[in-house]
């Protein structure tokens, strides 16, 4: 392959790096399109039996810690929740009282050291449903939205079979999230369909550089490597690794805070 062809097949992206001393640096990484070498099974020197034993121990530890955290958190309705773990990937199954409890259980699971992903398969306990119940729930939902000053009046809600459908417009992602959060706490809500359209304020400067600057300022972010790409107007792609879900959520929130952002493609991996 000629030098010009290789250059054409390369991709460039800005990468924000933070070492343990929190000495942030910004560099341009160049990665060729050729696939990187991956270790085949056994190349690490770990035998199959040792690997299986280590995985079984890790699964037991994560599962035990997860069960303890769910029981510890008073905001979690843990009585009917069962947990399973495969490495750092965990799954929550069972039933809870409200959609709000579903989210609290997921948040608690993400706090546990060693958890890299959470599959939330929880359901809200239901009763016999009908048009009368929908009308009562919708009244309660609309009242809750109206009383929350952070939720704009441009957001509407209707309820069918216990599912809240949110429509309308918002300026910021946190307004959409707050609307979901408030509706999830209303008794009788079984699920939420968020169809709110985001119409952000115009970006006053480069979105990519704004997010990178926000990462650099944030004392809660101690990740090793994050990259920020802005391939199209309003669209941001985040990738890289972080050591915990807390830093993952912090990085995501910082990206959504940039004026002009309409969609965040989250490709950040949690690697404990």
mmCIF file of C-alpha atoms in Angstrom:
data_model
loop_
_atom_site.group_PDB
_atom_site.id
_atom_site.type_symbol
_atom_site.label_atom_id
_atom_site.label_comp_id
_atom_site.label_asym_id
_atom_site.label_seq_id
_atom_site.Cartn_x
_atom_site.Cartn_y
_atom_site.Cartn_z
ATOM 1 C CA UNK A 1 0.000 0.000 0.000
ATOM 2 C CA UNK A 2 1.396 3.413 -0.968
ATOM 3 C CA UNK A 3 1.925 6.174 1.566
ATOM 4 C CA UNK A 4 -0.929 8.221 0.103
ATOM 5 C CA UNK A 5 -3.305 5.251 0.177
ATOM 6 C CA UNK A 6 -2.377 4.464 3.764
ATOM 7 C CA UNK A 7 -3.003 8.078 4.699
ATOM 8 C CA UNK A 8 -6.388 7.971 3.018
ATOM 9 C CA UNK A 9 -7.317 4.825 4.945
ATOM 10 C CA UNK A 10 -6.413 6.319 8.267
ATOM 11 C CA UNK A 11 -8.839 8.019 10.604
ATOM 12 C CA UNK A 12 -8.089 10.814 13.039
ATOM 13 C CA UNK A 13 -9.797 11.752 16.243
ATOM 14 C CA UNK A 14 -9.064 13.939 19.219
ATOM 15 C CA UNK A 15 -8.384 11.953 22.364
ATOM 16 C CA UNK A 16 -8.495 13.408 25.849
ATOM 17 C CA UNK A 17 -6.140 11.589 28.208
ATOM 18 C CA UNK A 18 -5.911 11.758 31.972
ATOM 19 C CA UNK A 19 -3.140 9.995 33.830
ATOM 20 C CA UNK A 20 -3.371 9.051 37.522
ATOM 21 C CA UNK A 21 -1.967 12.452 38.432
ATOM 22 C CA UNK A 22 -4.933 14.037 36.572
ATOM 23 C CA UNK A 23 -2.521 15.660 34.123
ATOM 24 C CA UNK A 24 -4.864 16.107 31.191
ATOM 25 C CA UNK A 25 -3.451 16.179 27.684
ATOM 26 C CA UNK A 26 -5.097 16.421 24.289
ATOM 27 C CA UNK A 27 -3.615 14.558 21.384
ATOM 28 C CA UNK A 28 -4.542 13.540 17.874
ATOM 29 C CA UNK A 29 -4.493 9.774 17.516
ATOM 30 C CA UNK A 30 -4.158 8.202 14.085
ATOM 31 C CA UNK A 31 -5.507 4.677 13.712
ATOM 32 C CA UNK A 32 -5.182 2.664 10.517
ATOM 33 C CA UNK A 33 -8.214 0.819 9.226
ATOM 34 C CA UNK A 34 -6.425 -2.525 9.390
ATOM 35 C CA UNK A 35 -7.830 -4.635 12.270
ATOM 36 C CA UNK A 36 -5.755 -4.817 15.442
ATOM 37 C CA UNK A 37 -4.347 -8.121 16.620
ATOM 38 C CA UNK A 38 -6.421 -9.822 19.271
ATOM 39 C CA UNK A 39 -5.145 -12.511 21.607
ATOM 40 C CA UNK A 40 -6.557 -15.924 20.935
ATOM 41 C CA UNK A 41 -7.799 -18.008 23.857
ATOM 42 C CA UNK A 42 -4.864 -19.412 25.779
ATOM 43 C CA UNK A 43 -2.307 -16.827 24.619
ATOM 44 C CA UNK A 44 -2.432 -15.100 27.993
ATOM 45 C CA UNK A 45 -1.008 -18.195 29.630
ATOM 46 C CA UNK A 46 -4.176 -18.901 31.655
ATOM 47 C CA UNK A 47 -5.378 -22.469 31.333
ATOM 48 C CA UNK A 48 -9.000 -23.320 30.709
ATOM 49 C CA UNK A 49 -9.578 -24.687 34.219
ATOM 50 C CA UNK A 50 -7.907 -21.698 35.894
ATOM 51 C CA UNK A 51 -9.921 -19.316 33.736
ATOM 52 C CA UNK A 52 -13.191 -21.096 34.552
ATOM 53 C CA UNK A 53 -12.415 -21.072 38.274
ATOM 54 C CA UNK A 54 -11.504 -17.394 38.211
ATOM 55 C CA UNK A 55 -14.672 -16.533 36.288
ATOM 56 C CA UNK A 56 -16.828 -18.533 38.703
ATOM 57 C CA UNK A 57 -15.241 -16.742 41.688
ATOM 58 C CA UNK A 58 -15.739 -13.328 40.077
ATOM 59 C CA UNK A 59 -19.371 -14.155 39.226
ATOM 60 C CA UNK A 60 -20.048 -15.230 42.810
ATOM 61 C CA UNK A 61 -18.391 -12.123 44.269
ATOM 62 C CA UNK A 62 -20.224 -9.682 41.983
ATOM 63 C CA UNK A 63 -23.545 -11.443 42.505
ATOM 64 C CA UNK A 64 -23.156 -11.433 46.286
ATOM 65 C CA UNK A 65 -22.115 -7.770 46.372
ATOM 66 C CA UNK A 66 -24.975 -6.830 44.059
ATOM 67 C CA UNK A 67 -27.551 -8.595 46.232
ATOM 68 C CA UNK A 68 -26.124 -6.871 49.309
ATOM 69 C CA UNK A 69 -26.268 -3.422 47.663
ATOM 70 C CA UNK A 70 -29.883 -3.878 46.542
ATOM 71 C CA UNK A 71 -30.889 -4.887 50.058
ATOM 72 C CA UNK A 72 -28.854 -2.039 51.592
ATOM 73 C CA UNK A 73 -30.383 0.805 49.570
ATOM 74 C CA UNK A 74 -33.695 1.886 51.159
ATOM 75 C CA UNK A 75 -34.855 3.339 47.825
ATOM 76 C CA UNK A 76 -34.820 -0.135 46.221
ATOM 77 C CA UNK A 77 -37.898 -2.378 46.421
ATOM 78 C CA UNK A 78 -35.724 -5.510 46.578
ATOM 79 C CA UNK A 79 -38.193 -8.068 47.946
ATOM 80 C CA UNK A 80 -38.982 -9.672 44.581
ATOM 81 C CA UNK A 81 -35.703 -8.988 42.729
ATOM 82 C CA UNK A 82 -33.355 -11.782 41.683
ATOM 83 C CA UNK A 83 -29.852 -11.147 40.369
ATOM 84 C CA UNK A 84 -27.532 -13.064 38.069
ATOM 85 C CA UNK A 85 -23.965 -12.276 37.009
ATOM 86 C CA UNK A 86 -21.707 -13.426 34.216
ATOM 87 C CA UNK A 87 -18.390 -11.746 34.777
ATOM 88 C CA UNK A 88 -19.178 -8.033 35.051
ATOM 89 C CA UNK A 89 -22.471 -8.353 33.141
ATOM 90 C CA UNK A 90 -25.397 -8.579 35.533
ATOM 91 C CA UNK A 91 -29.135 -9.064 35.048
ATOM 92 C CA UNK A 92 -32.004 -7.942 37.279
ATOM 93 C CA UNK A 93 -35.286 -9.859 37.143
ATOM 94 C CA UNK A 94 -38.491 -9.811 39.117
ATOM 95 C CA UNK A 95 -41.074 -7.162 39.977
ATOM 96 C CA UNK A 96 -41.139 -3.810 41.792
ATOM 97 C CA UNK A 97 -43.774 -1.300 42.824
ATOM 98 C CA UNK A 98 -43.102 1.521 40.340
ATOM 99 C CA UNK A 99 -40.969 2.481 37.353
ATOM 100 C CA UNK A 100 -39.059 4.725 39.788
ATOM 101 C CA UNK A 101 -38.081 1.604 41.772
ATOM 102 C CA UNK A 102 -36.865 -0.033 38.558
ATOM 103 C CA UNK A 103 -34.459 2.841 37.989
ATOM 104 C CA UNK A 104 -33.287 2.881 41.591
ATOM 105 C CA UNK A 105 -32.444 -0.816 41.337
ATOM 106 C CA UNK A 106 -30.466 -0.207 38.161
ATOM 107 C CA UNK A 107 -28.612 2.708 39.745
ATOM 108 C CA UNK A 108 -27.744 0.581 42.778
ATOM 109 C CA UNK A 109 -26.442 -2.233 40.549
ATOM 110 C CA UNK A 110 -24.199 0.171 38.658
ATOM 111 C CA UNK A 111 -22.601 1.307 41.912
ATOM 112 C CA UNK A 112 -21.207 -2.157 42.633
ATOM 113 C CA UNK A 113 -17.506 -2.568 41.934
ATOM 114 C CA UNK A 114 -16.878 -5.001 39.083
ATOM 115 C CA UNK A 115 -20.187 -4.383 37.280
ATOM 116 C CA UNK A 116 -19.628 -3.444 33.633
ATOM 117 C CA UNK A 117 -23.199 -3.691 32.284
ATOM 118 C CA UNK A 118 -26.707 -4.030 33.717
ATOM 119 C CA UNK A 119 -29.609 -5.763 32.033
ATOM 120 C CA UNK A 120 -32.766 -4.401 33.642
ATOM 121 C CA UNK A 121 -35.551 -6.946 33.099
ATOM 122 C CA UNK A 122 -37.698 -5.827 36.020
ATOM 123 C CA UNK A 123 -41.448 -5.385 35.670
ATOM 124 C CA UNK A 124 -43.888 -3.220 37.586
ATOM 125 C CA UNK A 125 -46.457 -5.187 39.559
ATOM 126 C CA UNK A 126 -49.827 -4.734 37.870
ATOM 127 C CA UNK A 127 -53.488 -4.921 38.788
ATOM 128 C CA UNK A 128 -56.564 -5.166 36.595
ATOM 129 C CA UNK A 129 -56.415 -2.263 34.191
ATOM 130 C CA UNK A 130 -59.052 -0.283 32.385
ATOM 131 C CA UNK A 131 -59.993 3.152 30.981
ATOM 132 C CA UNK A 132 -60.857 4.443 34.444
ATOM 133 C CA UNK A 133 -57.411 3.639 35.808
ATOM 134 C CA UNK A 134 -55.727 5.278 32.807
ATOM 135 C CA UNK A 135 -57.680 8.471 33.366
ATOM 136 C CA UNK A 136 -56.699 8.599 37.040
ATOM 137 C CA UNK A 137 -53.033 7.917 36.281
ATOM 138 C CA UNK A 138 -52.967 10.532 33.513
ATOM 139 C CA UNK A 139 -54.415 13.142 35.865
ATOM 140 C CA UNK A 140 -51.727 12.315 38.437
ATOM 141 C CA UNK A 141 -48.963 12.402 35.794
ATOM 142 C CA UNK A 142 -50.038 15.780 34.406
ATOM 143 C CA UNK A 143 -50.264 17.177 37.923
ATOM 144 C CA UNK A 144 -46.749 15.923 38.758
ATOM 145 C CA UNK A 145 -45.321 17.443 35.566
ATOM 146 C CA UNK A 146 -47.019 20.773 36.244
ATOM 147 C CA UNK A 147 -45.657 20.992 39.801
ATOM 148 C CA UNK A 148 -42.051 20.425 38.711
ATOM 149 C CA UNK A 149 -40.512 23.784 37.789
ATOM 150 C CA UNK A 150 -37.667 22.211 35.800
ATOM 151 C CA UNK A 151 -40.049 20.588 33.300
ATOM 152 C CA UNK A 152 -41.187 22.939 30.501
ATOM 153 C CA UNK A 153 -44.883 23.365 29.743
ATOM 154 C CA UNK A 154 -44.157 22.228 26.168
ATOM 155 C CA UNK A 155 -44.049 18.601 27.359
ATOM 156 C CA UNK A 156 -47.336 16.709 27.287
ATOM 157 C CA UNK A 157 -48.327 13.233 28.462
ATOM 158 C CA UNK A 158 -51.077 10.722 27.845
ATOM 159 C CA UNK A 159 -51.603 7.253 29.331
ATOM 160 C CA UNK A 160 -52.802 4.079 27.614
ATOM 161 C CA UNK A 161 -52.843 0.752 29.489
ATOM 162 C CA UNK A 162 -50.544 2.184 32.114
ATOM 163 C CA UNK A 163 -47.887 3.329 29.621
ATOM 164 C CA UNK A 164 -47.094 7.056 29.708
ATOM 165 C CA UNK A 165 -46.348 8.591 26.304
ATOM 166 C CA UNK A 166 -44.369 11.811 26.585
ATOM 167 C CA UNK A 167 -44.509 14.194 23.615
ATOM 168 C CA UNK A 168 -43.763 17.825 22.875
ATOM 169 C CA UNK A 169 -40.435 19.646 22.920
ATOM 170 C CA UNK A 170 -37.598 20.404 25.311
ATOM 171 C CA UNK A 171 -34.458 22.514 25.141
ATOM 172 C CA UNK A 172 -32.171 20.310 27.228
ATOM 173 C CA UNK A 173 -31.738 16.593 27.762
ATOM 174 C CA UNK A 174 -32.033 16.986 31.537
ATOM 175 C CA UNK A 175 -35.603 18.259 31.028
ATOM 176 C CA UNK A 176 -36.506 15.068 29.193
ATOM 177 C CA UNK A 177 -34.862 12.965 31.891
ATOM 178 C CA UNK A 178 -36.649 14.868 34.651
ATOM 179 C CA UNK A 179 -40.002 14.317 32.938
ATOM 180 C CA UNK A 180 -39.338 10.565 32.785
ATOM 181 C CA UNK A 181 -38.185 10.534 36.409
ATOM 182 C CA UNK A 182 -41.284 12.350 37.654
ATOM 183 C CA UNK A 183 -43.689 10.154 35.686
ATOM 184 C CA UNK A 184 -41.931 7.005 36.880
ATOM 185 C CA UNK A 185 -42.712 7.876 40.498
ATOM 186 C CA UNK A 186 -46.476 8.059 39.896
ATOM 187 C CA UNK A 187 -48.262 4.914 41.171
ATOM 188 C CA UNK A 188 -49.927 2.965 38.372
ATOM 189 C CA UNK A 189 -47.392 3.881 35.684
ATOM 190 C CA UNK A 190 -46.125 0.646 34.109
ATOM 191 C CA UNK A 191 -43.738 2.118 31.546
ATOM 192 C CA UNK A 192 -42.678 5.295 29.771
ATOM 193 C CA UNK A 193 -42.338 6.008 26.044
ATOM 194 C CA UNK A 194 -40.249 9.148 25.595
ATOM 195 C CA UNK A 195 -41.059 10.811 22.259
ATOM 196 C CA UNK A 196 -40.032 14.323 23.298
ATOM 197 C CA UNK A 197 -38.257 16.258 20.549
ATOM 198 C CA UNK A 198 -35.085 18.065 21.557
ATOM 199 C CA UNK A 199 -34.747 21.576 20.115
ATOM 200 C CA UNK A 200 -31.511 22.878 21.654
ATOM 201 C CA UNK A 201 -30.171 26.397 21.858
ATOM 202 C CA UNK A 202 -27.745 27.179 18.999
ATOM 203 C CA UNK A 203 -24.134 26.234 19.593
ATOM 204 C CA UNK A 204 -22.021 29.334 20.228
ATOM 205 C CA UNK A 205 -18.716 27.542 19.600
ATOM 206 C CA UNK A 206 -17.235 24.215 18.541
ATOM 207 C CA UNK A 207 -19.199 21.444 20.285
ATOM 208 C CA UNK A 208 -16.298 18.989 20.340
ATOM 209 C CA UNK A 209 -13.912 21.439 21.989
ATOM 210 C CA UNK A 210 -16.605 22.544 24.450
ATOM 211 C CA UNK A 211 -17.095 18.980 25.689
ATOM 212 C CA UNK A 212 -13.351 18.351 25.912
ATOM 213 C CA UNK A 213 -12.975 21.519 27.990
ATOM 214 C CA UNK A 214 -15.800 20.359 30.277
ATOM 215 C CA UNK A 215 -14.042 17.016 30.795
ATOM 216 C CA UNK A 216 -10.815 18.789 31.629
ATOM 217 C CA UNK A 217 -12.550 20.919 34.297
ATOM 218 C CA UNK A 218 -14.464 18.064 35.906
ATOM 219 C CA UNK A 219 -12.852 16.808 39.126
ATOM 220 C CA UNK A 220 -15.082 13.731 39.111
ATOM 221 C CA UNK A 221 -13.554 12.392 35.913
ATOM 222 C CA UNK A 222 -10.341 10.425 36.420
ATOM 223 C CA UNK A 223 -10.673 8.142 33.384
ATOM 224 C CA UNK A 224 -7.695 7.060 31.347
ATOM 225 C CA UNK A 225 -8.890 7.817 27.811
ATOM 226 C CA UNK A 226 -12.005 9.390 26.311
ATOM 227 C CA UNK A 227 -12.546 10.510 22.749
ATOM 228 C CA UNK A 228 -15.094 13.007 21.470
ATOM 229 C CA UNK A 229 -16.156 13.111 17.836
ATOM 230 C CA UNK A 230 -18.726 15.448 16.258
ATOM 231 C CA UNK A 231 -19.294 14.055 12.754
ATOM 232 C CA UNK A 232 -22.452 16.056 12.037
ATOM 233 C CA UNK A 233 -24.378 19.021 13.347
ATOM 234 C CA UNK A 234 -25.751 18.287 16.812
ATOM 235 C CA UNK A 235 -24.421 14.708 16.909
ATOM 236 C CA UNK A 236 -21.699 13.680 19.350
ATOM 237 C CA UNK A 237 -19.942 10.308 19.546
ATOM 238 C CA UNK A 238 -18.301 9.374 22.832
ATOM 239 C CA UNK A 239 -15.924 6.424 23.078
ATOM 240 C CA UNK A 240 -13.141 5.142 25.274
ATOM 241 C CA UNK A 241 -13.085 3.561 28.731
ATOM 242 C CA UNK A 242 -13.902 4.578 32.295
ATOM 243 C CA UNK A 243 -13.407 2.631 35.538
ATOM 244 C CA UNK A 244 -16.936 3.030 36.936
ATOM 245 C CA UNK A 245 -20.545 3.759 36.028
ATOM 246 C CA UNK A 246 -20.379 6.944 38.075
ATOM 247 C CA UNK A 247 -17.746 8.346 35.701
ATOM 248 C CA UNK A 248 -19.684 7.005 32.713
ATOM 249 C CA UNK A 249 -22.773 8.982 33.758
ATOM 250 C CA UNK A 250 -20.652 12.053 34.489
ATOM 251 C CA UNK A 251 -19.102 11.953 31.011
ATOM 252 C CA UNK A 252 -22.517 11.486 29.409
ATOM 253 C CA UNK A 253 -24.084 14.368 31.347
ATOM 254 C CA UNK A 254 -21.213 16.679 30.400
ATOM 255 C CA UNK A 255 -21.715 15.921 26.715
ATOM 256 C CA UNK A 256 -25.465 16.585 26.918
ATOM 257 C CA UNK A 257 -24.737 19.940 28.571
ATOM 258 C CA UNK A 258 -23.057 21.333 25.460
ATOM 259 C CA UNK A 259 -25.304 23.828 23.599
ATOM 260 C CA UNK A 260 -26.410 22.529 20.214
ATOM 261 C CA UNK A 261 -26.310 18.792 21.032
ATOM 262 C CA UNK A 262 -29.326 16.838 19.785
ATOM 263 C CA UNK A 263 -27.993 13.261 20.016
ATOM 264 C CA UNK A 264 -25.215 11.536 21.966
ATOM 265 C CA UNK A 265 -23.952 8.207 20.651
ATOM 266 C CA UNK A 266 -22.630 6.533 23.794
ATOM 267 C CA UNK A 267 -19.843 4.028 23.050
ATOM 268 C CA UNK A 268 -18.002 4.391 26.361
ATOM 269 C CA UNK A 269 -17.089 1.089 28.015
ATOM 270 C CA UNK A 270 -16.935 0.534 31.752
ATOM 271 C CA UNK A 271 -13.838 -1.521 32.499
ATOM 272 C CA UNK A 272 -13.278 -2.161 36.186
#
